[in-house]
Short mmCIF file of C-alpha atoms in Angstrom, two decimals:
data_model
loop_
_atom_site.label_atom_id
_atom_site.label_comp_id
_atom_site.label_asym_id
_atom_site.label_seq_id
_atom_site.Cartn_x
_atom_site.Cartn_y
_atom_site.Cartn_z
CA MET A 24 -0.04 0.06 -0.06
CA ALA A 25 1.44 3.40 -0.95
CA SER A 26 2.09 6.06 1.53
CA GLU A 27 0.28 9.54 1.15
CA SER A 28 3.77 10.73 0.24
CA ASP A 29 4.39 8.26 -2.50
CA GLN A 30 1.10 9.71 -4.13
CA SER A 31 1.87 13.07 -6.26
CA PRO A 32 -1.51 15.50 -5.80
CA ASN A 33 -4.13 16.08 -8.74
CA PRO A 34 -2.89 18.89 -10.70
CA SER A 35 -5.26 21.52 -10.58
CA TRP A 36 -7.28 22.20 -14.27
CA PHE A 37 -6.78 25.74 -13.67
CA THR A 38 -3.08 26.32 -14.91
CA PRO A 39 -2.32 29.93 -15.20
CA LYS A 40 -2.33 29.46 -19.17
CA ARG A 41 -6.09 28.39 -19.19
CA LEU A 42 -6.52 30.90 -16.49
CA LEU A 43 -4.67 33.69 -18.95
CA MET A 44 -7.23 32.04 -21.47
CA ILE A 45 -10.14 32.00 -19.53
CA PHE A 46 -9.43 35.94 -18.41
CA CYS A 47 -8.81 36.95 -22.01
CA ILE A 48 -12.14 35.59 -23.11
CA ILE A 49 -13.62 36.92 -20.24
CA ASN A 50 -12.14 40.53 -20.83
CA LEU A 51 -13.42 40.33 -24.44
CA LEU A 52 -16.77 39.46 -23.96
CA ASN A 53 -16.67 42.49 -21.19
CA TYR A 54 -15.67 44.90 -24.26
CA VAL A 55 -17.93 43.17 -26.69
CA ASP A 56 -20.60 44.01 -24.48
CA ARG A 57 -19.45 47.58 -24.35
CA GLY A 58 -18.85 47.94 -28.19
CA ALA A 59 -22.31 46.85 -28.82
CA ILE A 60 -24.27 49.37 -26.78
CA ALA A 61 -22.05 51.91 -27.68
CA SER A 62 -22.87 51.02 -31.63
CA ASN A 63 -25.04 53.05 -33.80
CA GLY A 64 -26.89 49.66 -34.76
CA VAL A 65 -27.79 48.96 -31.37
CA ASN A 66 -28.74 52.60 -30.44
CA GLY A 67 -30.80 52.93 -33.57
CA SER A 68 -32.97 55.96 -33.66
CA LEU A 69 -36.27 57.64 -32.82
CA ALA A 70 -39.67 57.45 -34.39
CA THR A 71 -39.55 59.88 -37.26
CA CYS A 72 -42.66 61.89 -38.63
CA THR A 73 -42.60 63.87 -42.04
CA ASP A 74 -44.48 67.08 -42.59
CA SER A 75 -46.80 65.18 -44.79
CA GLY A 76 -47.44 62.79 -42.10
CA ILE A 77 -45.75 59.84 -42.94
CA CYS A 78 -44.14 58.10 -39.84
CA THR A 79 -41.57 55.42 -39.76
CA GLY A 80 -40.96 53.83 -36.80
CA GLY A 81 -37.90 53.76 -34.38
CA SER A 82 -34.94 51.09 -34.51
CA GLY A 83 -32.64 49.51 -31.66
CA ILE A 84 -33.03 50.53 -28.08
CA GLN A 85 -33.73 54.59 -28.94
CA GLY A 86 -36.68 53.23 -30.68
CA ASP A 87 -37.72 50.31 -28.80
CA PHE A 88 -37.81 52.30 -25.39
CA ASN A 89 -38.55 55.95 -27.31
CA LEU A 90 -35.30 57.07 -25.77
CA ASN A 91 -34.23 61.05 -26.33
CA ASN A 92 -31.16 61.34 -27.62
CA PHE A 93 -29.60 62.31 -23.82
CA GLN A 94 -31.02 59.27 -22.15
CA ASP A 95 -29.82 57.03 -24.99
CA GLY A 96 -26.15 58.48 -24.05
CA ILE A 97 -26.81 57.99 -20.62
CA LEU A 98 -27.30 54.09 -21.48
CA SER A 99 -23.70 54.08 -23.34
CA SER A 100 -22.06 55.30 -20.00
CA ALA A 101 -24.30 54.11 -17.22
CA PHE A 102 -22.20 51.02 -16.53
CA MET A 103 -19.59 53.51 -15.44
CA VAL A 104 -21.41 54.70 -12.38
CA GLY A 105 -20.89 50.88 -11.50
CA LEU A 106 -17.62 50.63 -12.27
CA LEU A 107 -16.41 53.96 -10.57
CA ILE A 108 -18.03 52.67 -7.37
CA ALA A 109 -17.41 49.15 -6.91
CA SER A 110 -13.46 49.07 -8.51
CA PRO A 111 -11.94 50.59 -5.26
CA ILE A 112 -14.56 48.31 -3.35
CA PHE A 113 -13.27 45.11 -4.87
CA ALA A 114 -9.69 46.39 -4.43
CA SER A 115 -9.64 46.59 -0.91
CA LEU A 116 -11.57 43.85 -0.55
CA ALA A 117 -9.11 41.64 -1.99
CA LYS A 118 -6.82 42.38 0.56
CA SER A 119 -8.96 40.36 2.83
CA HIS A 120 -10.60 37.72 0.90
CA ASN A 121 -9.55 35.75 -2.10
CA PRO A 122 -9.39 37.60 -5.49
CA PHE A 123 -10.48 34.57 -7.42
CA ARG A 124 -13.44 34.25 -5.77
CA LEU A 125 -14.55 38.22 -5.79
CA ILE A 126 -13.93 37.65 -9.45
CA GLY A 127 -16.56 35.01 -9.34
CA VAL A 128 -19.06 37.01 -7.47
CA GLY A 129 -18.33 39.87 -10.01
CA LEU A 130 -18.84 37.83 -13.05
CA SER A 131 -22.06 36.57 -11.42
CA VAL A 132 -23.21 40.13 -11.17
CA TRP A 133 -22.22 40.86 -14.72
CA THR A 134 -24.11 37.81 -16.02
CA PHE A 135 -27.16 38.43 -14.34
CA ALA A 136 -27.14 42.03 -15.13
CA ILE A 137 -26.48 41.38 -18.86
CA ALA A 138 -29.50 39.37 -18.70
CA GLY A 139 -31.57 42.06 -16.69
CA CYS A 140 -30.35 44.13 -19.62
CA GLY A 141 -31.85 41.89 -22.26
CA SER A 142 -35.22 41.36 -20.36
CA SER A 143 -35.54 45.27 -19.41
CA PHE A 144 -38.77 47.08 -20.23
CA ASP A 145 -38.08 50.71 -19.82
CA PHE A 146 -35.32 53.30 -19.48
CA TRP A 147 -34.85 53.11 -15.87
CA SER A 148 -34.84 49.23 -16.03
CA ILE A 149 -32.06 48.63 -18.24
CA ALA A 150 -30.13 51.93 -17.24
CA ILE A 151 -29.58 50.26 -13.93
CA CYS A 152 -28.77 46.96 -15.34
CA ARG A 153 -26.29 49.09 -17.38
CA MET A 154 -24.86 49.83 -13.58
CA LEU A 155 -24.58 46.56 -12.37
CA VAL A 156 -22.83 45.35 -15.30
CA GLY A 157 -20.13 48.10 -14.24
CA VAL A 158 -20.15 46.48 -10.98
CA GLY A 159 -19.51 43.09 -12.44
CA GLU A 160 -16.88 44.24 -14.40
CA ALA A 161 -15.08 46.24 -11.75
CA SER A 162 -14.04 43.12 -10.14
CA PHE A 163 -12.61 41.57 -12.95
CA ILE A 164 -11.04 44.57 -14.51
CA SER A 165 -9.51 45.93 -11.06
CA LEU A 166 -8.43 42.05 -9.97
CA ALA A 167 -7.72 39.87 -13.27
CA ALA A 168 -4.24 41.91 -13.99
CA PRO A 169 -2.64 41.73 -10.55
CA PHE A 170 -3.65 37.64 -10.67
CA ILE A 171 -2.41 37.78 -14.21
CA ASP A 172 0.75 39.37 -13.06
CA ASP A 173 1.11 37.32 -9.68
CA HIS A 174 0.62 34.00 -11.90
CA ALA A 175 2.73 34.63 -14.80
CA PRO A 176 5.81 33.07 -15.71
CA THR A 177 8.31 35.69 -14.39
CA ALA A 178 10.32 35.90 -18.16
CA GLN A 179 6.54 36.33 -19.86
CA LYS A 180 4.81 38.47 -17.69
CA THR A 181 4.42 41.48 -20.25
CA ALA A 182 3.56 39.27 -22.68
CA TRP A 183 0.44 37.76 -20.92
CA LEU A 184 -0.49 41.14 -19.75
CA ALA A 185 -0.49 42.61 -23.21
CA THR A 186 -2.40 39.82 -24.24
CA PHE A 187 -4.81 40.09 -21.85
CA TYR A 188 -5.01 43.87 -22.29
CA MET A 189 -5.55 43.01 -26.54
CA CYS A 190 -8.82 41.89 -25.91
CA ILE A 191 -10.14 45.87 -24.90
CA PRO A 192 -9.79 46.76 -28.52
CA ALA A 193 -10.63 43.49 -30.21
CA GLY A 194 -13.85 43.07 -28.12
CA THR A 195 -14.65 46.82 -28.80
CA ALA A 196 -14.45 45.99 -32.47
CA LEU A 197 -16.11 42.85 -32.41
CA GLY A 198 -18.88 44.53 -30.22
CA TYR A 199 -19.24 47.50 -33.03
CA VAL A 200 -19.32 45.07 -35.71
CA TYR A 201 -21.96 42.60 -33.71
CA GLY A 202 -24.11 45.71 -32.89
CA GLY A 203 -24.08 46.60 -36.54
CA PHE A 204 -26.03 43.29 -37.37
#
């Protein structure tokens, strides 16, 4: 019978490279969401009527929710309220709590907030959900990069962080393309 010291522990599925890949996919999805909401294809336009009385229905979020330009602009940046409030909170909590779990909590909030955006019925419901999207993003944005920095091989830290941050413009561009459809 083998002793405990002879048995090797089962390696974790979450190797640093796999975590980097997961973090890059999550970062890409975060920015696809931002880009899609900011695109004109998603925002759409209000219903318009000509002087002769011919009216055309609105399109996108602006047409579906009958939003004026101010409200439409608020929706594009509402997530920043949640992001700016929650980022320092998550960063402070990381000192006393497991950052990986805090990322999980934030991504859970993000997932439910995205679902809430999809089922919104008026300006305030979608605005509040967009703010909660920012709360969810705050955990990930403020904690993922230090986590990568701590776990990346020393000689590859810069390349790993560059890969992670490359997902920002790629995700935003994909969001604009997706929003255009």
